[in-house]
Amino acid sequence: MKRLLASVLLLAALFLPATGFAAPVLDATPRIAVMSAYAPELVVLLAATTDKQTHSINGIDFTTGTLGGKKVVLVLSGISMVNAAMTTQMLLDRFEVRALLFSGVAGGVDGGLHIGDVAVPGRWGQYLETHIVRQTADGSLAPVPWASLPYPPMGVFQPSNAYVRRDGKAEPERKFWFAVDPALLALAERLVPTVALDRCAANKTCLEATPKGVVGGDAVSGPAFMDNAAWRDYLSRTMQARVVDMETAAVALVAEQNHLPFIAFRSVSDLAGADPDTNRINTFLGLAASNAAKVVTRFLAEMPLVERKS
């Protein structure tokens, strides 16, 4: 009987929902989080950070320290949307984050942007939050009846609004765009165009023109490396996207859900399908990542330590 009771209690512990569980807070110091997708984007920022201490959770390193005169926590989101969303929530659960900055590279979509330029968009959307829709006998498309469709399709790919849960509402909100924090964007508008950016990569390959910082407009993210001229044209015409990447819109959604001020700095490493020969990310990744890091470091030095929104 005792053995049977022990087995029942063990099964209950395994399968009944846990109560009162909370992720352990690893550092209670108010900090600004700085996130990049993968190592080449974060290396310059890590090198410039002092008083470093690393906390490792499930293979993810969170590094606390001081950068640009501010207390920070730096982390790699991992590549693509699921990793980015997961890591962002882990970060917010375990550190006292007051604002979140993303530093990295992107594909240039806007014809006015060039490799090495740093874009700071005002809002982000998930262009591959999508329905792959049915084609009827006459070739027309037949979206599912419950579809929430903000934009016309690209072939059979029909962009959809994301589902966003809200306090006190039984049904999720459907929305496409997630805005960055207006106060941080205002600071970027004043500051970013004044930052001197590099024109030559470490391999001595130089750009024809000196890169610039551009603030405002729209950008999109999706779980695919985008290197296709037709899709680039579609994102430019349909959504007026300036850049495209694989993480930022997911981070923006998590930040909004947690009432956290957020902004992203993405430097153009390639032209997302419009490069004249082959995709140039391998040539200009280091230059683009360094330019984004320069802007972020200067931005950190100027920004106040903001209060979390309630």
mmCIF file with all atom_site columns, C-alpha atoms in Angstrom, residues 56-198:
data_model
loop_
_atom_site.group_PDB
_atom_site.id
_atom_site.type_symbol
_atom_site.label_atom_id
_atom_site.label_alt_id
_atom_site.label_comp_id
_atom_site.label_asym_id
_atom_site.label_entity_id
_atom_site.label_seq_id
_atom_site.pdbx_PDB_ins_code
_atom_site.Cartn_x
_atom_site.Cartn_y
_atom_site.Cartn_z
_atom_site.occupancy
_atom_site.B_iso_or_equiv
_atom_site.pdbx_formal_charge
_atom_site.auth_seq_id
_atom_site.auth_comp_id
_atom_site.auth_asym_id
_atom_site.auth_atom_id
_atom_site.pdbx_PDB_model_num
ATOM 1   C CA . SER A 1 56  ? 24.435  30.628 -18.375 1.00 0.00 ? 56  SER A CA 1
ATOM 2   C CA . ILE A 1 57  ? 20.921  29.172 -18.640 1.00 0.00 ? 57  ILE A CA 1
ATOM 3   C CA . ASN A 1 58  ? 20.044  26.303 -20.962 1.00 0.00 ? 58  ASN A CA 1
ATOM 4   C CA . GLY A 1 59  ? 23.103  27.018 -23.086 1.00 0.00 ? 59  GLY A CA 1
ATOM 5   C CA . ILE A 1 60  ? 22.372  30.767 -23.367 1.00 0.00 ? 60  ILE A CA 1
ATOM 6   C CA . ASP A 1 61  ? 24.902  33.235 -21.918 1.00 0.00 ? 61  ASP A CA 1
ATOM 7   C CA . PHE A 1 62  ? 23.650  36.457 -20.335 1.00 0.00 ? 62  PHE A CA 1
ATOM 8   C CA . THR A 1 63  ? 26.526  38.882 -19.702 1.00 0.00 ? 63  THR A CA 1
ATOM 9   C CA . THR A 1 64  ? 26.097  41.739 -17.245 1.00 0.00 ? 64  THR A CA 1
ATOM 10  C CA . GLY A 1 65  ? 28.432  44.716 -17.134 1.00 0.00 ? 65  GLY A CA 1
ATOM 11  C CA . THR A 1 66  ? 28.820  48.360 -18.073 1.00 0.00 ? 66  THR A CA 1
ATOM 12  C CA . LEU A 1 67  ? 28.673  49.704 -21.627 1.00 0.00 ? 67  LEU A CA 1
ATOM 13  C CA . GLY A 1 68  ? 28.391  53.312 -22.723 1.00 0.00 ? 68  GLY A CA 1
ATOM 14  C CA . GLY A 1 69  ? 28.308  54.286 -19.060 1.00 0.00 ? 69  GLY A CA 1
ATOM 15  C CA . LYS A 1 70  ? 25.143  52.240 -18.439 1.00 0.00 ? 70  LYS A CA 1
ATOM 16  C CA . LYS A 1 71  ? 24.486  49.022 -16.559 1.00 0.00 ? 71  LYS A CA 1
ATOM 17  C CA . VAL A 1 72  ? 23.649  46.466 -19.245 1.00 0.00 ? 72  VAL A CA 1
ATOM 18  C CA . VAL A 1 73  ? 22.893  42.810 -19.834 1.00 0.00 ? 73  VAL A CA 1
ATOM 19  C CA . LEU A 1 74  ? 23.934  41.430 -23.220 1.00 0.00 ? 74  LEU A CA 1
ATOM 20  C CA . VAL A 1 75  ? 22.644  38.244 -24.849 1.00 0.00 ? 75  VAL A CA 1
ATOM 21  C CA . LEU A 1 76  ? 22.436  36.481 -28.184 1.00 0.00 ? 76  LEU A CA 1
ATOM 22  C CA . SER A 1 77  ? 18.830  35.861 -29.145 1.00 0.00 ? 77  SER A CA 1
ATOM 23  C CA . GLY A 1 78  ? 19.712  33.016 -31.471 1.00 0.00 ? 78  GLY A CA 1
ATOM 24  C CA . ILE A 1 79  ? 18.826  33.132 -35.146 1.00 0.00 ? 79  ILE A CA 1
ATOM 25  C CA . SER A 1 80  ? 15.174  33.357 -36.217 1.00 0.00 ? 80  SER A CA 1
ATOM 26  C CA . MET A 1 81  ? 11.845  34.205 -34.684 1.00 0.00 ? 81  MET A CA 1
ATOM 27  C CA . VAL A 1 82  ? 11.225  31.364 -32.214 1.00 0.00 ? 82  VAL A CA 1
ATOM 28  C CA . ASN A 1 83  ? 14.696  31.654 -30.669 1.00 0.00 ? 83  ASN A CA 1
ATOM 29  C CA . ALA A 1 84  ? 14.362  35.430 -30.463 1.00 0.00 ? 84  ALA A CA 1
ATOM 30  C CA . ALA A 1 85  ? 10.988  35.312 -28.715 1.00 0.00 ? 85  ALA A CA 1
ATOM 31  C CA . MET A 1 86  ? 12.117  32.602 -26.282 1.00 0.00 ? 86  MET A CA 1
ATOM 32  C CA . THR A 1 87  ? 15.354  34.354 -25.334 1.00 0.00 ? 87  THR A CA 1
ATOM 33  C CA . THR A 1 88  ? 13.651  37.724 -24.894 1.00 0.00 ? 88  THR A CA 1
ATOM 34  C CA . GLN A 1 89  ? 11.172  36.294 -22.400 1.00 0.00 ? 89  GLN A CA 1
ATOM 35  C CA . MET A 1 90  ? 13.953  34.434 -20.567 1.00 0.00 ? 90  MET A CA 1
ATOM 36  C CA . LEU A 1 91  ? 15.848  37.707 -20.331 1.00 0.00 ? 91  LEU A CA 1
ATOM 37  C CA . LEU A 1 92  ? 12.878  39.604 -18.908 1.00 0.00 ? 92  LEU A CA 1
ATOM 38  C CA . ASP A 1 93  ? 12.056  36.850 -16.415 1.00 0.00 ? 93  ASP A CA 1
ATOM 39  C CA . ARG A 1 94  ? 15.565  36.739 -14.936 1.00 0.00 ? 94  ARG A CA 1
ATOM 40  C CA . PHE A 1 95  ? 16.857  40.328 -15.050 1.00 0.00 ? 95  PHE A CA 1
ATOM 41  C CA . GLU A 1 96  ? 15.523  43.748 -14.062 1.00 0.00 ? 96  GLU A CA 1
ATOM 42  C CA . VAL A 1 97  ? 15.377  45.097 -17.612 1.00 0.00 ? 97  VAL A CA 1
ATOM 43  C CA . ARG A 1 98  ? 14.259  48.713 -18.073 1.00 0.00 ? 98  ARG A CA 1
ATOM 44  C CA . ALA A 1 99  ? 14.667  48.923 -21.863 1.00 0.00 ? 99  ALA A CA 1
ATOM 45  C CA . LEU A 1 100 ? 15.744  46.633 -24.701 1.00 0.00 ? 100 LEU A CA 1
ATOM 46  C CA . LEU A 1 101 ? 17.985  47.540 -27.646 1.00 0.00 ? 101 LEU A CA 1
ATOM 47  C CA . PHE A 1 102 ? 18.642  45.206 -30.583 1.00 0.00 ? 102 PHE A CA 1
ATOM 48  C CA . SER A 1 103 ? 21.926  45.560 -32.482 1.00 0.00 ? 103 SER A CA 1
ATOM 49  C CA . GLY A 1 104 ? 22.569  43.630 -35.676 1.00 0.00 ? 104 GLY A CA 1
ATOM 50  C CA . VAL A 1 105 ? 22.536  43.376 -39.450 1.00 0.00 ? 105 VAL A CA 1
ATOM 51  C CA . ALA A 1 106 ? 19.736  43.145 -41.990 1.00 0.00 ? 106 ALA A CA 1
ATOM 52  C CA . GLY A 1 107 ? 19.003  42.898 -45.671 1.00 0.00 ? 107 GLY A CA 1
ATOM 53  C CA . GLY A 1 108 ? 18.386  46.252 -47.318 1.00 0.00 ? 108 GLY A CA 1
ATOM 54  C CA . VAL A 1 109 ? 14.971  46.539 -48.994 1.00 0.00 ? 109 VAL A CA 1
ATOM 55  C CA . ASP A 1 110 ? 14.594  50.301 -49.454 1.00 0.00 ? 110 ASP A CA 1
ATOM 56  C CA . GLY A 1 111 ? 16.393  51.384 -52.628 1.00 0.00 ? 111 GLY A CA 1
ATOM 57  C CA . GLY A 1 112 ? 17.683  54.445 -50.767 1.00 0.00 ? 112 GLY A CA 1
ATOM 58  C CA . LEU A 1 113 ? 19.638  52.315 -48.307 1.00 0.00 ? 113 LEU A CA 1
ATOM 59  C CA . HIS A 1 114 ? 23.088  50.959 -49.038 1.00 0.00 ? 114 HIS A CA 1
ATOM 60  C CA . ILE A 1 115 ? 25.421  48.439 -47.437 1.00 0.00 ? 115 ILE A CA 1
ATOM 61  C CA . GLY A 1 116 ? 26.801  49.777 -44.157 1.00 0.00 ? 116 GLY A CA 1
ATOM 62  C CA . ASP A 1 117 ? 23.880  52.146 -43.524 1.00 0.00 ? 117 ASP A CA 1
ATOM 63  C CA . VAL A 1 118 ? 22.203  51.818 -40.120 1.00 0.00 ? 118 VAL A CA 1
ATOM 64  C CA . ALA A 1 119 ? 18.389  51.765 -40.118 1.00 0.00 ? 119 ALA A CA 1
ATOM 65  C CA . VAL A 1 120 ? 16.334  52.475 -37.011 1.00 0.00 ? 120 VAL A CA 1
ATOM 66  C CA . PRO A 1 121 ? 12.736  51.715 -38.054 1.00 0.00 ? 121 PRO A CA 1
ATOM 67  C CA . GLY A 1 122 ? 9.725   53.044 -36.213 1.00 0.00 ? 122 GLY A CA 1
ATOM 68  C CA . ARG A 1 123 ? 7.777   49.787 -36.339 1.00 0.00 ? 123 ARG A CA 1
ATOM 69  C CA . TRP A 1 124 ? 8.183   46.109 -37.187 1.00 0.00 ? 124 TRP A CA 1
ATOM 70  C CA . GLY A 1 125 ? 5.901   43.506 -38.773 1.00 0.00 ? 125 GLY A CA 1
ATOM 71  C CA . GLN A 1 126 ? 6.002   39.739 -39.314 1.00 0.00 ? 126 GLN A CA 1
ATOM 72  C CA . TYR A 1 127 ? 5.712   39.347 -43.074 1.00 0.00 ? 127 TYR A CA 1
ATOM 73  C CA . LEU A 1 128 ? 5.807   35.540 -42.915 1.00 0.00 ? 128 LEU A CA 1
ATOM 74  C CA . GLU A 1 129 ? 3.011   35.288 -40.369 1.00 0.00 ? 129 GLU A CA 1
ATOM 75  C CA . THR A 1 130 ? 1.053   33.955 -43.295 1.00 0.00 ? 130 THR A CA 1
ATOM 76  C CA . HIS A 1 131 ? -1.609  31.750 -44.838 1.00 0.00 ? 131 HIS A CA 1
ATOM 77  C CA . ILE A 1 132 ? -0.612  29.563 -47.777 1.00 0.00 ? 132 ILE A CA 1
ATOM 78  C CA . VAL A 1 133 ? -3.959  29.800 -49.478 1.00 0.00 ? 133 VAL A CA 1
ATOM 79  C CA . ARG A 1 134 ? -5.967  27.547 -51.757 1.00 0.00 ? 134 ARG A CA 1
ATOM 80  C CA . GLN A 1 135 ? -6.209  28.226 -55.485 1.00 0.00 ? 135 GLN A CA 1
ATOM 81  C CA . THR A 1 136 ? -9.594  27.725 -57.132 1.00 0.00 ? 136 THR A CA 1
ATOM 82  C CA . ALA A 1 137 ? -10.204 26.184 -60.562 1.00 0.00 ? 137 ALA A CA 1
ATOM 83  C CA . ASP A 1 138 ? -10.018 29.600 -62.242 1.00 0.00 ? 138 ASP A CA 1
ATOM 84  C CA . GLY A 1 139 ? -6.680  30.365 -60.572 1.00 0.00 ? 139 GLY A CA 1
ATOM 85  C CA . SER A 1 140 ? -7.986  32.859 -58.027 1.00 0.00 ? 140 SER A CA 1
ATOM 86  C CA . LEU A 1 141 ? -7.052  32.606 -54.353 1.00 0.00 ? 141 LEU A CA 1
ATOM 87  C CA . ALA A 1 142 ? -9.475  31.470 -51.655 1.00 0.00 ? 142 ALA A CA 1
ATOM 88  C CA . PRO A 1 143 ? -8.322  32.541 -48.169 1.00 0.00 ? 143 PRO A CA 1
ATOM 89  C CA . VAL A 1 144 ? -9.791  30.707 -45.186 1.00 0.00 ? 144 VAL A CA 1
ATOM 90  C CA . PRO A 1 145 ? -12.928 32.377 -43.796 1.00 0.00 ? 145 PRO A CA 1
ATOM 91  C CA . TRP A 1 146 ? -11.290 33.443 -40.507 1.00 0.00 ? 146 TRP A CA 1
ATOM 92  C CA . ALA A 1 147 ? -8.280  35.084 -42.149 1.00 0.00 ? 147 ALA A CA 1
ATOM 93  C CA . SER A 1 148 ? -7.251  38.561 -41.005 1.00 0.00 ? 148 SER A CA 1
ATOM 94  C CA . LEU A 1 149 ? -5.404  39.874 -44.047 1.00 0.00 ? 149 LEU A CA 1
ATOM 95  C CA . PRO A 1 150 ? -3.630  43.237 -43.943 1.00 0.00 ? 150 PRO A CA 1
ATOM 96  C CA . TYR A 1 151 ? -1.846  43.043 -47.310 1.00 0.00 ? 151 TYR A CA 1
ATOM 97  C CA . PRO A 1 152 ? -2.287  41.484 -50.768 1.00 0.00 ? 152 PRO A CA 1
ATOM 98  C CA . PRO A 1 153 ? -0.601  38.127 -51.385 1.00 0.00 ? 153 PRO A CA 1
ATOM 99  C CA . MET A 1 154 ? 2.732   37.203 -52.863 1.00 0.00 ? 154 MET A CA 1
ATOM 100 C CA . GLY A 1 155 ? 1.783   34.194 -54.966 1.00 0.00 ? 155 GLY A CA 1
ATOM 101 C CA . VAL A 1 156 ? -0.074  31.848 -52.636 1.00 0.00 ? 156 VAL A CA 1
ATOM 102 C CA . PHE A 1 157 ? 1.509   33.431 -49.547 1.00 0.00 ? 157 PHE A CA 1
ATOM 103 C CA . GLN A 1 158 ? -1.060  35.691 -47.884 1.00 0.00 ? 158 GLN A CA 1
ATOM 104 C CA . PRO A 1 159 ? 0.353   37.805 -44.999 1.00 0.00 ? 159 PRO A CA 1
ATOM 105 C CA . SER A 1 160 ? -1.751  37.615 -41.870 1.00 0.00 ? 160 SER A CA 1
ATOM 106 C CA . ASN A 1 161 ? -2.049  39.701 -38.737 1.00 0.00 ? 161 ASN A CA 1
ATOM 107 C CA . ALA A 1 162 ? -0.432  38.292 -35.622 1.00 0.00 ? 162 ALA A CA 1
ATOM 108 C CA . TYR A 1 163 ? -2.457  37.174 -32.591 1.00 0.00 ? 163 TYR A CA 1
ATOM 109 C CA . VAL A 1 164 ? -1.763  39.281 -29.489 1.00 0.00 ? 164 VAL A CA 1
ATOM 110 C CA . ARG A 1 165 ? -3.252  38.496 -26.091 1.00 0.00 ? 165 ARG A CA 1
ATOM 111 C CA . ARG A 1 166 ? -4.505  41.421 -23.980 1.00 0.00 ? 166 ARG A CA 1
ATOM 112 C CA . ASP A 1 167 ? -5.313  41.659 -20.280 1.00 0.00 ? 167 ASP A CA 1
ATOM 113 C CA . GLY A 1 168 ? -9.017  41.421 -19.629 1.00 0.00 ? 168 GLY A CA 1
ATOM 114 C CA . LYS A 1 169 ? -9.931  40.390 -23.182 1.00 0.00 ? 169 LYS A CA 1
ATOM 115 C CA . ALA A 1 170 ? -11.141 36.911 -24.036 1.00 0.00 ? 170 ALA A CA 1
ATOM 116 C CA . GLU A 1 171 ? -10.197 37.153 -27.709 1.00 0.00 ? 171 GLU A CA 1
ATOM 117 C CA . PRO A 1 172 ? -6.746  38.109 -28.996 1.00 0.00 ? 172 PRO A CA 1
ATOM 118 C CA . GLU A 1 173 ? -6.140  41.308 -30.902 1.00 0.00 ? 173 GLU A CA 1
ATOM 119 C CA . ARG A 1 174 ? -5.096  40.923 -34.523 1.00 0.00 ? 174 ARG A CA 1
ATOM 120 C CA . LYS A 1 175 ? -2.370  43.346 -35.607 1.00 0.00 ? 175 LYS A CA 1
ATOM 121 C CA . PHE A 1 176 ? 0.534   43.481 -38.034 1.00 0.00 ? 176 PHE A CA 1
ATOM 122 C CA . TRP A 1 177 ? 2.767   46.341 -36.833 1.00 0.00 ? 177 TRP A CA 1
ATOM 123 C CA . PHE A 1 178 ? 4.577   46.652 -33.493 1.00 0.00 ? 178 PHE A CA 1
ATOM 124 C CA . ALA A 1 179 ? 5.905   50.131 -32.778 1.00 0.00 ? 179 ALA A CA 1
ATOM 125 C CA . VAL A 1 180 ? 9.189   50.896 -31.057 1.00 0.00 ? 180 VAL A CA 1
ATOM 126 C CA . ASP A 1 181 ? 9.166   53.142 -28.009 1.00 0.00 ? 181 ASP A CA 1
ATOM 127 C CA . PRO A 1 182 ? 8.378   56.745 -29.091 1.00 0.00 ? 182 PRO A CA 1
ATOM 128 C CA . ALA A 1 183 ? 10.786  58.360 -26.608 1.00 0.00 ? 183 ALA A CA 1
ATOM 129 C CA . LEU A 1 184 ? 13.648  56.108 -27.727 1.00 0.00 ? 184 LEU A CA 1
ATOM 130 C CA . LEU A 1 185 ? 12.781  56.801 -31.372 1.00 0.00 ? 185 LEU A CA 1
ATOM 131 C CA . ALA A 1 186 ? 12.859  60.546 -30.718 1.00 0.00 ? 186 ALA A CA 1
ATOM 132 C CA . LEU A 1 187 ? 16.336  60.189 -29.204 1.00 0.00 ? 187 LEU A CA 1
ATOM 133 C CA . ALA A 1 188 ? 17.416  58.160 -32.234 1.00 0.00 ? 188 ALA A CA 1
ATOM 134 C CA . GLU A 1 189 ? 16.130  60.842 -34.620 1.00 0.00 ? 189 GLU A CA 1
ATOM 135 C CA . ARG A 1 190 ? 18.364  63.400 -32.919 1.00 0.00 ? 190 ARG A CA 1
ATOM 136 C CA . LEU A 1 191 ? 21.399  61.209 -32.371 1.00 0.00 ? 191 LEU A CA 1
ATOM 137 C CA . VAL A 1 192 ? 21.792  58.533 -35.045 1.00 0.00 ? 192 VAL A CA 1
ATOM 138 C CA . PRO A 1 193 ? 22.479  60.790 -38.057 1.00 0.00 ? 193 PRO A CA 1
ATOM 139 C CA . THR A 1 194 ? 25.422  62.332 -36.173 1.00 0.00 ? 194 THR A CA 1
ATOM 140 C CA . VAL A 1 195 ? 27.330  59.051 -35.604 1.00 0.00 ? 195 VAL A CA 1
ATOM 141 C CA . ALA A 1 196 ? 30.332  58.608 -37.900 1.00 0.00 ? 196 ALA A CA 1
ATOM 142 C CA . LEU A 1 197 ? 30.139  55.188 -39.562 1.00 0.00 ? 197 LEU A CA 1
ATOM 143 C CA . ASP A 1 198 ? 32.890  53.083 -41.144 1.00 0.00 ? 198 ASP A CA 1
#
